Coordinates of C-alpha atoms and ligand atoms in Angstrom, one line a residue:
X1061 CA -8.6 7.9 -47.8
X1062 CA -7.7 11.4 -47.5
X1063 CA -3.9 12.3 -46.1
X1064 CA -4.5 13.7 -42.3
X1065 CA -3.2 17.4 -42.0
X1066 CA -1.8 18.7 -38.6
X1067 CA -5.4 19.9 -38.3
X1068 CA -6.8 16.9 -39.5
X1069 CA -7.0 13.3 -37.2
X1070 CA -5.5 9.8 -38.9
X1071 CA -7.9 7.0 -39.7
X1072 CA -9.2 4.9 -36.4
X1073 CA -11.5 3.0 -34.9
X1074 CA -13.1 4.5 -31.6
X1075 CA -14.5 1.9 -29.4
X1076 CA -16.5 2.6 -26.5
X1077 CA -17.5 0.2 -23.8
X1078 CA -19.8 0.5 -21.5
X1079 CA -22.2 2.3 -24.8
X1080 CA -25.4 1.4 -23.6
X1081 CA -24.8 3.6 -20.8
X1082 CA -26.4 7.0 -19.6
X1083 CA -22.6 8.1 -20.2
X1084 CA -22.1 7.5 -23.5
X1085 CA -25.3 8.1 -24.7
X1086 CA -26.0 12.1 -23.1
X1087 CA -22.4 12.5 -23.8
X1088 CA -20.1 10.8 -25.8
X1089 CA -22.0 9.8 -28.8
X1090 CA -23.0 13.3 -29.9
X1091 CA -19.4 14.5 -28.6
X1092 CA -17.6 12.3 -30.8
X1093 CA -20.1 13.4 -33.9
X1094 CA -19.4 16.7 -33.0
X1095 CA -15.4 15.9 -33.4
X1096 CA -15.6 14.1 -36.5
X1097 CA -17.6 16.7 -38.3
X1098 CA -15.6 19.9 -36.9
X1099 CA -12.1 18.0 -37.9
X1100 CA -13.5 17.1 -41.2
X1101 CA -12.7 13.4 -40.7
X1102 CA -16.0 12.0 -40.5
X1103 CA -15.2 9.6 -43.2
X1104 CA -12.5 8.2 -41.9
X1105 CA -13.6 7.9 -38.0
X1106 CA -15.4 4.6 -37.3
X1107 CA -17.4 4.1 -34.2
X1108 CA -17.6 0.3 -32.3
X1109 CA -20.2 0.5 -29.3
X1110 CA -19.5 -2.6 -26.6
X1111 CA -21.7 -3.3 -24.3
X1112 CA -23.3 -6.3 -22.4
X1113 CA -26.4 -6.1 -24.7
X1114 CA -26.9 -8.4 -27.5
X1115 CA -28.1 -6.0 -30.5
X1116 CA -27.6 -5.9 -33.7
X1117 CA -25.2 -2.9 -35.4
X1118 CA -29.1 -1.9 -37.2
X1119 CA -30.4 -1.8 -33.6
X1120 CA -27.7 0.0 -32.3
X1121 CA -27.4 2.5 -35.2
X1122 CA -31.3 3.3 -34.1
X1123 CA -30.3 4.0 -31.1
X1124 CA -27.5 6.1 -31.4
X1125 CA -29.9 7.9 -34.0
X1126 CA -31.8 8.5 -31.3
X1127 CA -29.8 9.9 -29.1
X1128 CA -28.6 12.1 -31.3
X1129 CA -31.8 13.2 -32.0
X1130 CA -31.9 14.2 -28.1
X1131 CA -28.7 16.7 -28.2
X1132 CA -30.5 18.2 -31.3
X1133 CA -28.3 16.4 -33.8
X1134 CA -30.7 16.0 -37.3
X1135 CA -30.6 15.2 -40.7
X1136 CA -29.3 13.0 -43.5
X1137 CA -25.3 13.2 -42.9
X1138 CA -26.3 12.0 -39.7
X1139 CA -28.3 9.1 -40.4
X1140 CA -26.0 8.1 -43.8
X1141 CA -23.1 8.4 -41.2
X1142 CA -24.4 6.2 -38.9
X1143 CA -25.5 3.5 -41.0
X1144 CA -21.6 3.4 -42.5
X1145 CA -19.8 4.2 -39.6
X1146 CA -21.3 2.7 -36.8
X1147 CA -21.0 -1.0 -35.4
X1148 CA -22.2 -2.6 -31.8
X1149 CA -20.3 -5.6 -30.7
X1150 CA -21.6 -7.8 -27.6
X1151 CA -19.5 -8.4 -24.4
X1152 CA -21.4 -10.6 -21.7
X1153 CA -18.8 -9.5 -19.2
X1154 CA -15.5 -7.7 -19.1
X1155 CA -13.6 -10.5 -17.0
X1156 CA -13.4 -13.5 -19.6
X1157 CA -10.5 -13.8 -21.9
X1158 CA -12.8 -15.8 -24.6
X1159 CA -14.9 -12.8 -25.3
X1160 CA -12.1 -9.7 -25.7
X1161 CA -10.6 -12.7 -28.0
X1162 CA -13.9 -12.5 -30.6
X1163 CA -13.7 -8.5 -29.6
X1164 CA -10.2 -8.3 -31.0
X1165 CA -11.9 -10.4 -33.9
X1166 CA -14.7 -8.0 -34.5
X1167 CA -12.0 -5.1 -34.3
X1168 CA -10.2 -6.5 -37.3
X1169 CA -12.8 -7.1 -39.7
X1170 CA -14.2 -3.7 -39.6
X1171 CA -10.3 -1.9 -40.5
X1172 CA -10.3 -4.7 -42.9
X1173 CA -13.7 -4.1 -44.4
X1174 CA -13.3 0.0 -44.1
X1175 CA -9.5 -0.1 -45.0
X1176 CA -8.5 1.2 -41.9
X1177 CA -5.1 1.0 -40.3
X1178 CA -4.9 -0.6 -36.9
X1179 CA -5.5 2.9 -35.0
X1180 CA -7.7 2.6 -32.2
X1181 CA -9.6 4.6 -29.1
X1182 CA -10.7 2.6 -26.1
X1183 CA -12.6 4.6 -24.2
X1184 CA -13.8 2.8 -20.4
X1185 CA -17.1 4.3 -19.8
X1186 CA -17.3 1.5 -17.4
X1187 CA -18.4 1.2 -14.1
X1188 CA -14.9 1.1 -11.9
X1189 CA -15.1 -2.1 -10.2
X1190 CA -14.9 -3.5 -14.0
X1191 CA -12.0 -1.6 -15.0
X1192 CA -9.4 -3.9 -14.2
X1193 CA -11.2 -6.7 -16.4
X1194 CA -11.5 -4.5 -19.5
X1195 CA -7.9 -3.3 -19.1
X1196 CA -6.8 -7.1 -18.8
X1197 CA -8.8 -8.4 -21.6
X1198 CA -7.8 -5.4 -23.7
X1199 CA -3.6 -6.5 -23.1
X1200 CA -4.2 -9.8 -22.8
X1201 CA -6.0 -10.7 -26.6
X1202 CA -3.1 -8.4 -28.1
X1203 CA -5.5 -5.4 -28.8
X1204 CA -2.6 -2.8 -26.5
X1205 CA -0.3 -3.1 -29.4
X1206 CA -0.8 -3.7 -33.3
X1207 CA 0.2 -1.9 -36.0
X1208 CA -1.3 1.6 -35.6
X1209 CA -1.5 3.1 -32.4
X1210 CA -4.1 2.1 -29.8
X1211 CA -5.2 4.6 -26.9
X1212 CA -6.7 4.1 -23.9
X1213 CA -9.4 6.3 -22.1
X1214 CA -10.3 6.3 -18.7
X1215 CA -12.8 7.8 -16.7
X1216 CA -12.8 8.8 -12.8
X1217 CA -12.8 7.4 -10.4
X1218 CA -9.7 6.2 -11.0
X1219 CA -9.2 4.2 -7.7
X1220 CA -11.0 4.7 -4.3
X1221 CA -7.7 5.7 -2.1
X1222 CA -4.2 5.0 -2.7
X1223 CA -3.8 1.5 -2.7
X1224 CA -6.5 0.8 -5.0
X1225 CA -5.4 3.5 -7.6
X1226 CA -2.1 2.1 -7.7
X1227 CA -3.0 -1.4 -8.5
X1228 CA -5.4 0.1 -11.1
X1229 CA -2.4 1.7 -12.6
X1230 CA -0.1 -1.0 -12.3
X1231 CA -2.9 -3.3 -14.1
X1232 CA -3.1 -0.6 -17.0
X1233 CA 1.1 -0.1 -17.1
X1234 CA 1.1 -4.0 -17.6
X1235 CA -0.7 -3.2 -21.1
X1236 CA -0.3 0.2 -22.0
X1237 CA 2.5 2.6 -21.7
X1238 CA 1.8 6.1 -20.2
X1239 CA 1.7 7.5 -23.6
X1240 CA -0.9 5.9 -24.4
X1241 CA -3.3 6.4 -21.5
X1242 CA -5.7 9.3 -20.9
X1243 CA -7.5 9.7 -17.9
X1244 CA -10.5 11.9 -17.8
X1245 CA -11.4 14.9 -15.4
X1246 CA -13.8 16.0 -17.2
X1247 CA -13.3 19.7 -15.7
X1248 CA -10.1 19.9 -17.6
X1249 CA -12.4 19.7 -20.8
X1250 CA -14.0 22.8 -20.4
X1251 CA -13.1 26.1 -22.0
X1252 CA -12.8 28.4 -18.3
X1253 CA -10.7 25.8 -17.1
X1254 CA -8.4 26.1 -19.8
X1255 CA -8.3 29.4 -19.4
X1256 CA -7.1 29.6 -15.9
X1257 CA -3.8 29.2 -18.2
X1258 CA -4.5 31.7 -20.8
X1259 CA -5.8 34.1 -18.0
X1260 CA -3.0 34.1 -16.0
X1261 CA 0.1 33.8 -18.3
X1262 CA -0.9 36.1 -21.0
X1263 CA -1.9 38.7 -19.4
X1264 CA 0.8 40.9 -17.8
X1265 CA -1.7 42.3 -15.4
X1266 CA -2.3 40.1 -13.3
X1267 CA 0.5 37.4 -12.5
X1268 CA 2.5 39.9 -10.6
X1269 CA -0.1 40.3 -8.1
X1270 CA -1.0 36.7 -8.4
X1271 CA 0.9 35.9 -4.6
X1272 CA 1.4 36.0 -1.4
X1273 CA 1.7 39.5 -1.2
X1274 CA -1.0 40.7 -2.8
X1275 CA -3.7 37.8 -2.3
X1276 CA -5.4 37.3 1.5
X1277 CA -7.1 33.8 0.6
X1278 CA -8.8 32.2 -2.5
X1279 CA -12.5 30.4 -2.3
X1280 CA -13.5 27.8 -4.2
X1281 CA -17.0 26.8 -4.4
X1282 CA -18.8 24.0 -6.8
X1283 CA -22.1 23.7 -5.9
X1284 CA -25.0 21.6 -7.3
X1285 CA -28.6 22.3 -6.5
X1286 CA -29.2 18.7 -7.7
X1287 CA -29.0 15.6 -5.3
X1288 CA -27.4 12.4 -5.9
X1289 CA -30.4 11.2 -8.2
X1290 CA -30.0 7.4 -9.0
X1291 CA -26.9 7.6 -8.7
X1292 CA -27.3 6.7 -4.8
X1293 CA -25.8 3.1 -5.1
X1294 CA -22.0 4.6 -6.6
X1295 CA -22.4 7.9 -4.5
X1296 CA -22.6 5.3 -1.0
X1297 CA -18.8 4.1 -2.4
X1298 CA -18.1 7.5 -3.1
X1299 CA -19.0 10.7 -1.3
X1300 CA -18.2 14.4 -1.9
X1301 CA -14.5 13.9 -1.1
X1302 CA -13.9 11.1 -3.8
X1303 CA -16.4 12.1 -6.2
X1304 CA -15.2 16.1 -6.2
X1305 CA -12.4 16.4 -4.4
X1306 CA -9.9 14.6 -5.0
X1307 CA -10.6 15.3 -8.6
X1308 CA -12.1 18.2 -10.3
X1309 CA -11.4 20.4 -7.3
X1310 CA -7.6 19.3 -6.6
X1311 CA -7.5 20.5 -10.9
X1312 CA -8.7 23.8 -9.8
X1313 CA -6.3 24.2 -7.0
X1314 CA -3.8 23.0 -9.6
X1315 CA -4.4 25.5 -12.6
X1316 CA -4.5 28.7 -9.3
X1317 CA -1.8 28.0 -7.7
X1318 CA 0.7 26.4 -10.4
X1319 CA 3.8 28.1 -11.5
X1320 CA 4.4 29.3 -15.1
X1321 CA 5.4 26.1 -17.5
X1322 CA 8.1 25.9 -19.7
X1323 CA 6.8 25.5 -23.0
X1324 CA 2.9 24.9 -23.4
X1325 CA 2.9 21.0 -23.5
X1326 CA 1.7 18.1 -21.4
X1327 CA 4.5 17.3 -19.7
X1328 CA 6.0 20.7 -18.7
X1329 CA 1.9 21.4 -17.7
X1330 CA 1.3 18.4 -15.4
X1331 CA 4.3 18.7 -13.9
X1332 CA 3.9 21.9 -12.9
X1333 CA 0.2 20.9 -11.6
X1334 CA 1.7 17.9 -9.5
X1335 CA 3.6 19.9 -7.4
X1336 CA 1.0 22.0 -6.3
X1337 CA -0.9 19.0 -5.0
X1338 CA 2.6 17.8 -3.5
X1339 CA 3.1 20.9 -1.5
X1340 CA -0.4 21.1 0.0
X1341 CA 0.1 20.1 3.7
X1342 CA -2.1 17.1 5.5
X1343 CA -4.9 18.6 6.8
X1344 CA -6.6 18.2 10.7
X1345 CA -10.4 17.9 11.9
X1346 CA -10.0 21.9 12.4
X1347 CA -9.5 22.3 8.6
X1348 CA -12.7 20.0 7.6
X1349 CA -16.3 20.6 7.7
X1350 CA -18.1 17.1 6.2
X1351 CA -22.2 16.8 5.8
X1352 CA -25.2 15.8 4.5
X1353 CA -28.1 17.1 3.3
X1354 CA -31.1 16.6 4.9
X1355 CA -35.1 17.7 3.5
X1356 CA -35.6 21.3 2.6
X1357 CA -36.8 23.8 -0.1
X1358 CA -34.6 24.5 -3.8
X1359 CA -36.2 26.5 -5.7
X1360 CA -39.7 26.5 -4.4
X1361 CA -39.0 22.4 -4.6
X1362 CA -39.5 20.0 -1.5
X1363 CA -37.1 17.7 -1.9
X1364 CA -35.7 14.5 0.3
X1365 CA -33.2 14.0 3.1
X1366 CA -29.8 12.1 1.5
X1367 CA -30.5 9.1 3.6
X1368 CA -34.2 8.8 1.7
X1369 CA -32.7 8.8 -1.9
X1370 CA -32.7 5.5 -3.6
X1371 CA -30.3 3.0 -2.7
X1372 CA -29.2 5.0 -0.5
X1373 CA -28.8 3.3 3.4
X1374 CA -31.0 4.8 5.8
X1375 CA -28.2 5.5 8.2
X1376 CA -25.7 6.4 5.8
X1377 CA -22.7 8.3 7.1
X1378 CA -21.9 9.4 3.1
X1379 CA -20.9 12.9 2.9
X1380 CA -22.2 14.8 0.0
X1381 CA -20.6 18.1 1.2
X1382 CA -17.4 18.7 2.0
X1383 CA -15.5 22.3 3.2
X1384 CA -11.7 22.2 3.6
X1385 CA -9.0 24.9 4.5
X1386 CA -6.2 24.3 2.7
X1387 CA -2.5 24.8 2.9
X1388 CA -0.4 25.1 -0.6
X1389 CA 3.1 25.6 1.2
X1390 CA 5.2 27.2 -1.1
X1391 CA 7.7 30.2 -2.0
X1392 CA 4.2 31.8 -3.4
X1393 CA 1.4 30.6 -1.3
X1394 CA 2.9 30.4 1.9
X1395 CA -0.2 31.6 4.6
X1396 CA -2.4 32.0 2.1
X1397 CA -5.7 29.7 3.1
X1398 CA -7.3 28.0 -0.1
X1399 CA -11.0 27.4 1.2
X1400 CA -13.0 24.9 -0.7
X1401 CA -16.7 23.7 -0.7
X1402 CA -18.6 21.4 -2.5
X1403 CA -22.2 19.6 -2.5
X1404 CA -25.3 18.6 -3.3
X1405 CA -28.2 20.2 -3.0
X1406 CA -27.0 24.0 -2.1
X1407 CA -29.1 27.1 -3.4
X1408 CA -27.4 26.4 -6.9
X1409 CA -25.6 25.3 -9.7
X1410 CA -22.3 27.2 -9.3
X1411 CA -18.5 26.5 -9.7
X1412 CA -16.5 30.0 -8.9
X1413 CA -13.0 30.9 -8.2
X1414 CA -12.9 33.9 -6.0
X1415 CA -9.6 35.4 -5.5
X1416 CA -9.6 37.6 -2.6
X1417 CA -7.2 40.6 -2.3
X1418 CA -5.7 41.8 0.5
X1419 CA -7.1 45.2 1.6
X1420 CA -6.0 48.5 0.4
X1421 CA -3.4 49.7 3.3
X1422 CA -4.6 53.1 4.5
X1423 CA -8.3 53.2 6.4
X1424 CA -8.6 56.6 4.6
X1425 CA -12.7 56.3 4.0
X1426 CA -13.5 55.6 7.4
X1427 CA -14.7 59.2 8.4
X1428 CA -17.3 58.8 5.8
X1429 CA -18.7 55.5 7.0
X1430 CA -17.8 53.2 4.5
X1431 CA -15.1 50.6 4.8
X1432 CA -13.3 49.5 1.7
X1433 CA -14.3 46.0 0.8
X1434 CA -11.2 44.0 -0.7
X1435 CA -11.1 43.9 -4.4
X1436 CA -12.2 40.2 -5.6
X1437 CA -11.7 38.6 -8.9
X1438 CA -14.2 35.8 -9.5
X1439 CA -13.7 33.1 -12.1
X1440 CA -17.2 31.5 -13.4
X1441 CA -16.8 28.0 -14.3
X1442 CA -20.1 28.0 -15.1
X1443 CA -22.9 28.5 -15.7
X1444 CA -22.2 32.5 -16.9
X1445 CA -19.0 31.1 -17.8
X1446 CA -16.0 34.6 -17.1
X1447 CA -15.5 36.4 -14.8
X1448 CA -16.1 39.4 -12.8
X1449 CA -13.6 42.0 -11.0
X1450 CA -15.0 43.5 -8.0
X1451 CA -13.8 47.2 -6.8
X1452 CA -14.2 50.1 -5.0
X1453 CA -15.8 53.2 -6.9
X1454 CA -17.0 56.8 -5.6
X1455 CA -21.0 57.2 -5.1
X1456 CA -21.7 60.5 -6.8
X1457 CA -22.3 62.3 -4.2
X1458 CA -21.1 65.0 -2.0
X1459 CA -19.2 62.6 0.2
X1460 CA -16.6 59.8 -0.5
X1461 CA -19.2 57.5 0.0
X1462 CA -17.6 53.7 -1.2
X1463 CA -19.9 51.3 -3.2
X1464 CA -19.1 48.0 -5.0
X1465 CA -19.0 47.5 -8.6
X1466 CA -17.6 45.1 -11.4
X1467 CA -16.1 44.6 -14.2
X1468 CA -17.7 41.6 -16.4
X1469 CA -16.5 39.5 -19.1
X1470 CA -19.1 36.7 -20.2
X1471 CA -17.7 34.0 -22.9
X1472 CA -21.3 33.6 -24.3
X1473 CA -21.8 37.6 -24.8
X1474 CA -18.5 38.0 -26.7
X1475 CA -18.1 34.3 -28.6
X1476 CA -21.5 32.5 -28.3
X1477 CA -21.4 28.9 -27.9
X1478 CA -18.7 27.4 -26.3
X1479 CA -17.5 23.3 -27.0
X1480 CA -18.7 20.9 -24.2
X1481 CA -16.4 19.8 -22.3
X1482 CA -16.8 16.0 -23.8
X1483 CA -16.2 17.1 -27.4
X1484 CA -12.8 19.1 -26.3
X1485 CA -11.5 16.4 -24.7
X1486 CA -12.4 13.5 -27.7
X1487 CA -11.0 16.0 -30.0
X1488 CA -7.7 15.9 -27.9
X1489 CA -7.5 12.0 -27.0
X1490 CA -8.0 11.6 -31.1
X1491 CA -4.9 14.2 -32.1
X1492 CA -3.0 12.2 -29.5
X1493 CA -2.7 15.4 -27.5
X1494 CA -2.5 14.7 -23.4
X1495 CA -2.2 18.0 -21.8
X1496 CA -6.1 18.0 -21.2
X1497 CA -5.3 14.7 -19.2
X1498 CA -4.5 13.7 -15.4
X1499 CA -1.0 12.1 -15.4
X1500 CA -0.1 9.3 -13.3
X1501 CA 1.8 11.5 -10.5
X1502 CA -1.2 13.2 -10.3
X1503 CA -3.6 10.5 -9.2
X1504 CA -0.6 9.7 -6.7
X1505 CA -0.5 12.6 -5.3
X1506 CA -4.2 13.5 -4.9
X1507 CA -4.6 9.8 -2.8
X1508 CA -1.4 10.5 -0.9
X1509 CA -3.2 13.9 0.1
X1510 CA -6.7 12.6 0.7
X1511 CA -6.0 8.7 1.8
X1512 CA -5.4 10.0 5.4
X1513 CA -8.4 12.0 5.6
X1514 CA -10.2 9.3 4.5
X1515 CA -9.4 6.7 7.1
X1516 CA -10.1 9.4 9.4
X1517 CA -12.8 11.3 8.6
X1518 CA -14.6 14.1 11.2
X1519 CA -18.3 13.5 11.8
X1520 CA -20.6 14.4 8.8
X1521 CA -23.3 17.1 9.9
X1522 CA -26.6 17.7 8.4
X1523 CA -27.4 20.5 6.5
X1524 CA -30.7 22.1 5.1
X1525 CA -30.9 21.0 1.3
X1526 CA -31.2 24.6 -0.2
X1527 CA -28.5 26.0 2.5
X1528 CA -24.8 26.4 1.6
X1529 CA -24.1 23.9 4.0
X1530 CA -23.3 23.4 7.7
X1531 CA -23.3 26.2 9.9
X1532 CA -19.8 24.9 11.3
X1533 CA -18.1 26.3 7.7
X1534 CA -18.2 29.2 9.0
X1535 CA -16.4 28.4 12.0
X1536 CA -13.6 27.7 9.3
X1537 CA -14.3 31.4 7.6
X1538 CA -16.7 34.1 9.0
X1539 CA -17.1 36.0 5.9
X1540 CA -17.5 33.0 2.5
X1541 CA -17.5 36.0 -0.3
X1542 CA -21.1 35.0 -1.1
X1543 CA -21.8 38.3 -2.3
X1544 CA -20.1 37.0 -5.7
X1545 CA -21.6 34.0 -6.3
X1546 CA -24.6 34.9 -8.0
X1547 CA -25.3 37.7 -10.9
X1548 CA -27.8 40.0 -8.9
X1549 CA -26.0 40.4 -5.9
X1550 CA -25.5 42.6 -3.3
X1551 CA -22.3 43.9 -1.4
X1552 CA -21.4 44.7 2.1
X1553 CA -22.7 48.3 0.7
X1554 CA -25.4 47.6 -0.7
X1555 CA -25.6 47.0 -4.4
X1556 CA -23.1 45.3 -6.6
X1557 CA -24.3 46.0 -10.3
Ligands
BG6_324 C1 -19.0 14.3 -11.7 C2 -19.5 13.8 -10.4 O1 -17.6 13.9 -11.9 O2 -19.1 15.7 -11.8 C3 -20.9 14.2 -10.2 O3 -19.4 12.4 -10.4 C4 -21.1 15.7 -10.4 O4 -21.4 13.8 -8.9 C5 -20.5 16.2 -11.7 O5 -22.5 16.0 -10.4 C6 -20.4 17.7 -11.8 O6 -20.0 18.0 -13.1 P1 -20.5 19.4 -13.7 O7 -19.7 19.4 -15.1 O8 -21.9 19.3 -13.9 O9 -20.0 20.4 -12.8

């Protein structure tokens, strides 16, 4: 066995349950092949799928083949490394002691048989309501502890409001300590979320303008020209506000508005990030706009009302948009409005940070017709992952005619491919490395925020699949910076090139 370098993972066993799912098998399969071959630990990373299916490892290993073969992973290394390195254990269900008992079993014969030490991944790629009984049968048949280290990893949702979130964690706290426990967003895996750090705190430019004094609002938009798909039966439980916002959008908010860490580690970073969520105040019916779509036109595409996908009840009251004005009431942010939308079905797939400055002071241009625009920096999330700076130039002309340009930096121009966010995250959970990670305080803090809403949710309104939602968003703002949501755009002026 080679010696692991700081570069270089230790020996373990990663065991996925839940592996027969759509999950693990578009994601997580070639993610962690991706991981084992750019750490140069292949040999010594071991993979056990669990799932309620009773194959064999041979059948398994063809599958897994296979799926590889669908993210474009090929060849002999592949096949050679699945035959050695993968194994499928059985699980008829995750709430009986008897089976996690032949699963610890299973667990100890492959480190004996590979010679590995008792280091081992658990990664839930569950559905939720069967969290609880994995997390149980894991503590319960000894398999938290051992000799190595054992990690747990969990996906969202974690919980469905406060209540339920903290019995979850108490559950897991029973078995695992927090060290040990990493609990996926999977927007903190990818590389223009990340930078939100880099961005701001390494570049003197901008932090000193990155306040109340120099910034009017900030818009947040994650859109999805897809529908819920078949995932209509967890999306019922679910809706925009649990499925986006409490989540990936409340990580967003987090990365804006934090203050600078200490030192560049997990704890000094999510703690930093929990205090954002902690200061946002509770919001009213006047600061939420809630819908649904109904039948229209994407892309040339007819597609369905929300209430006619599958599984989906045919009076549903589901939102699968959701608009908020938010508050994030500190020394920094103090009356600056976060806006945030999300949902299904809009023109697009687009997730954008647009930080809106306030205007230049002086209405000096006015005699020429032209009003100054503010200057907006937009993150792209993706797709077109960078961003863009929009300003004020001078047309060429005789006058001092204003037009719109920007300033563009694109991640796939300058560094071509950039990791998925799947693959950054495995790579982290198997350094041991939890900054990527939502802490527990964080999950508490995004229910205490969103429980009330919740219980007390504003009526849900329809909205034209195709639109950018209900008209009443823009009762909450007039003027959504739209112009900078999409690459060939145009500005209050005109063009924007
Ligand atoms: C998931 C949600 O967490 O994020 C989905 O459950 C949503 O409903 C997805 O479609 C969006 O992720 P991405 O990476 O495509 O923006």
């Amino acid at each position: 066995m080679k010696q692991p370098t700081a570069d270089q993972p230790e020996p373990h066993l990663f065991v996925i349950f839940g592996v027969t799912g759509d999950l693990a098998e578009r994601k997580l399969l070639p993610a962690f092949y991706h991981v084992t071959r750019r750490q140069g630990c292949e040999g010594d990373s071991y993979l056990l799928g669990v799932g309620r299916r009773t194959w064999t490892d041979d059948e398994f290993r063809e599958r897994a083949k296979q799926a590889l073969a669908r993210s474009g992973i090929r060849g002999d290394e592949l096949e050679e490394w699945c035959d050695d390195h993968v194994f499928f254990h059985g699980l008829e269900d995750y709430d009986t002691p008897a089976g996690f008992q032949s699963l610890r079993e299973r667990i100890e014969s492959i480190e004996h048989n590979c010679g590995l030490p008792e280091n081992r991944i658990y990664y839930l790629a569950l559905p939720p309501e069967t969290f609880t009984g994995a997390v149980t049968g894991l503590g319960e048949s000894g398999l938290a502890g051992g000799d190595g280290w054992s990690r747990l990893v969990i996906e969202k949702p974690f919980g469905r409001d406060l209540e339920t979130a903290q019995a979850l964690d108490s559950t897991i706290h029973r078995y695992f300590l927090e060290e040990q426990i990493y609990r996926i967003d999977h927007y903190l895996g990818k590389t223009t979320v990340q930078n939100m750090l880099v961005f701001r705190f390494a570049n003197g430019l901008f932090e000193p303008l990155w306040n109340r004094d120099r910034i009017a609002r900030i818009e947040i938009t994650v859109g999805e020209d897809l529908g819920v798909g078949t995932r209509g039966g967890y999306y019922e439980t679910a809706g925009a506000l649990r499925d986006m916002v409490q989540n990936h959008i409340l990580q967003l908010i987090s990365l804006v508005a934090m203050e600078p860490p200490t030192a560049f580690e997990a704890e000094s970073i999510r703690s930093e990030k929990v205090k954002v969520v902690r200061s946002i105040t509770e919001t009213s019916h006047e600061d939420v706009v809630l819908g649904q779509y109904a039948a229209g036109c994407i892309k040339g595409e007819q597609v369905p009302r929300y209430r006619d996908e599958p599984k989906v009840a045919p009076d549903s009251e589901t939102e699968t948009y959701a608009a908020l004005r938010l508050h994030v009431d500190t020394w920094r942010w103090h009356g600056v409005p976060f806006y945030v939308r999300t949902g299904k079905r809009l023109p697009e797939r687009t997730t954008k940070i647009a930080i809106v400055f306030r205007e230049a002071p002086l209405p000096l241009f006015r005699a020429f017709q032209t009003e100054p625009t503010p200057n907006v920096l937009v993150i792209s999330i993706q797709p077109n992952e960078g961003f863009d700076l929009f300003f004020e130039v001078k047309t060429p002309d005789r006058n001092f005619r204003l037009d719109t340009k920007r300033l563009t930096f694109r991640y796939h121009e300058q560094f071509g491919r950039i990791p998925e966010a799947y693959e950054t995250l495995i790579a982290d959970v198997v350094a041991g490395d939890q900054t990527l990670f939502v802490h527990t305080d964080e999950v508490d803090a995004s229910w205490r925020l969103l429980t009330p809403l919740l219980e007390n949710r504003p009526a849900v309104r329809e909205y034209e699949a195709g639109s950018w939602g209900p008209d009443e968003i823009y009762r909450l703002l007039p003027d959504w910076a739209d112009f900078c949501l999409t690459e060939s755009n145009t500005s209050t002026h005109g063009g924007v090139s």
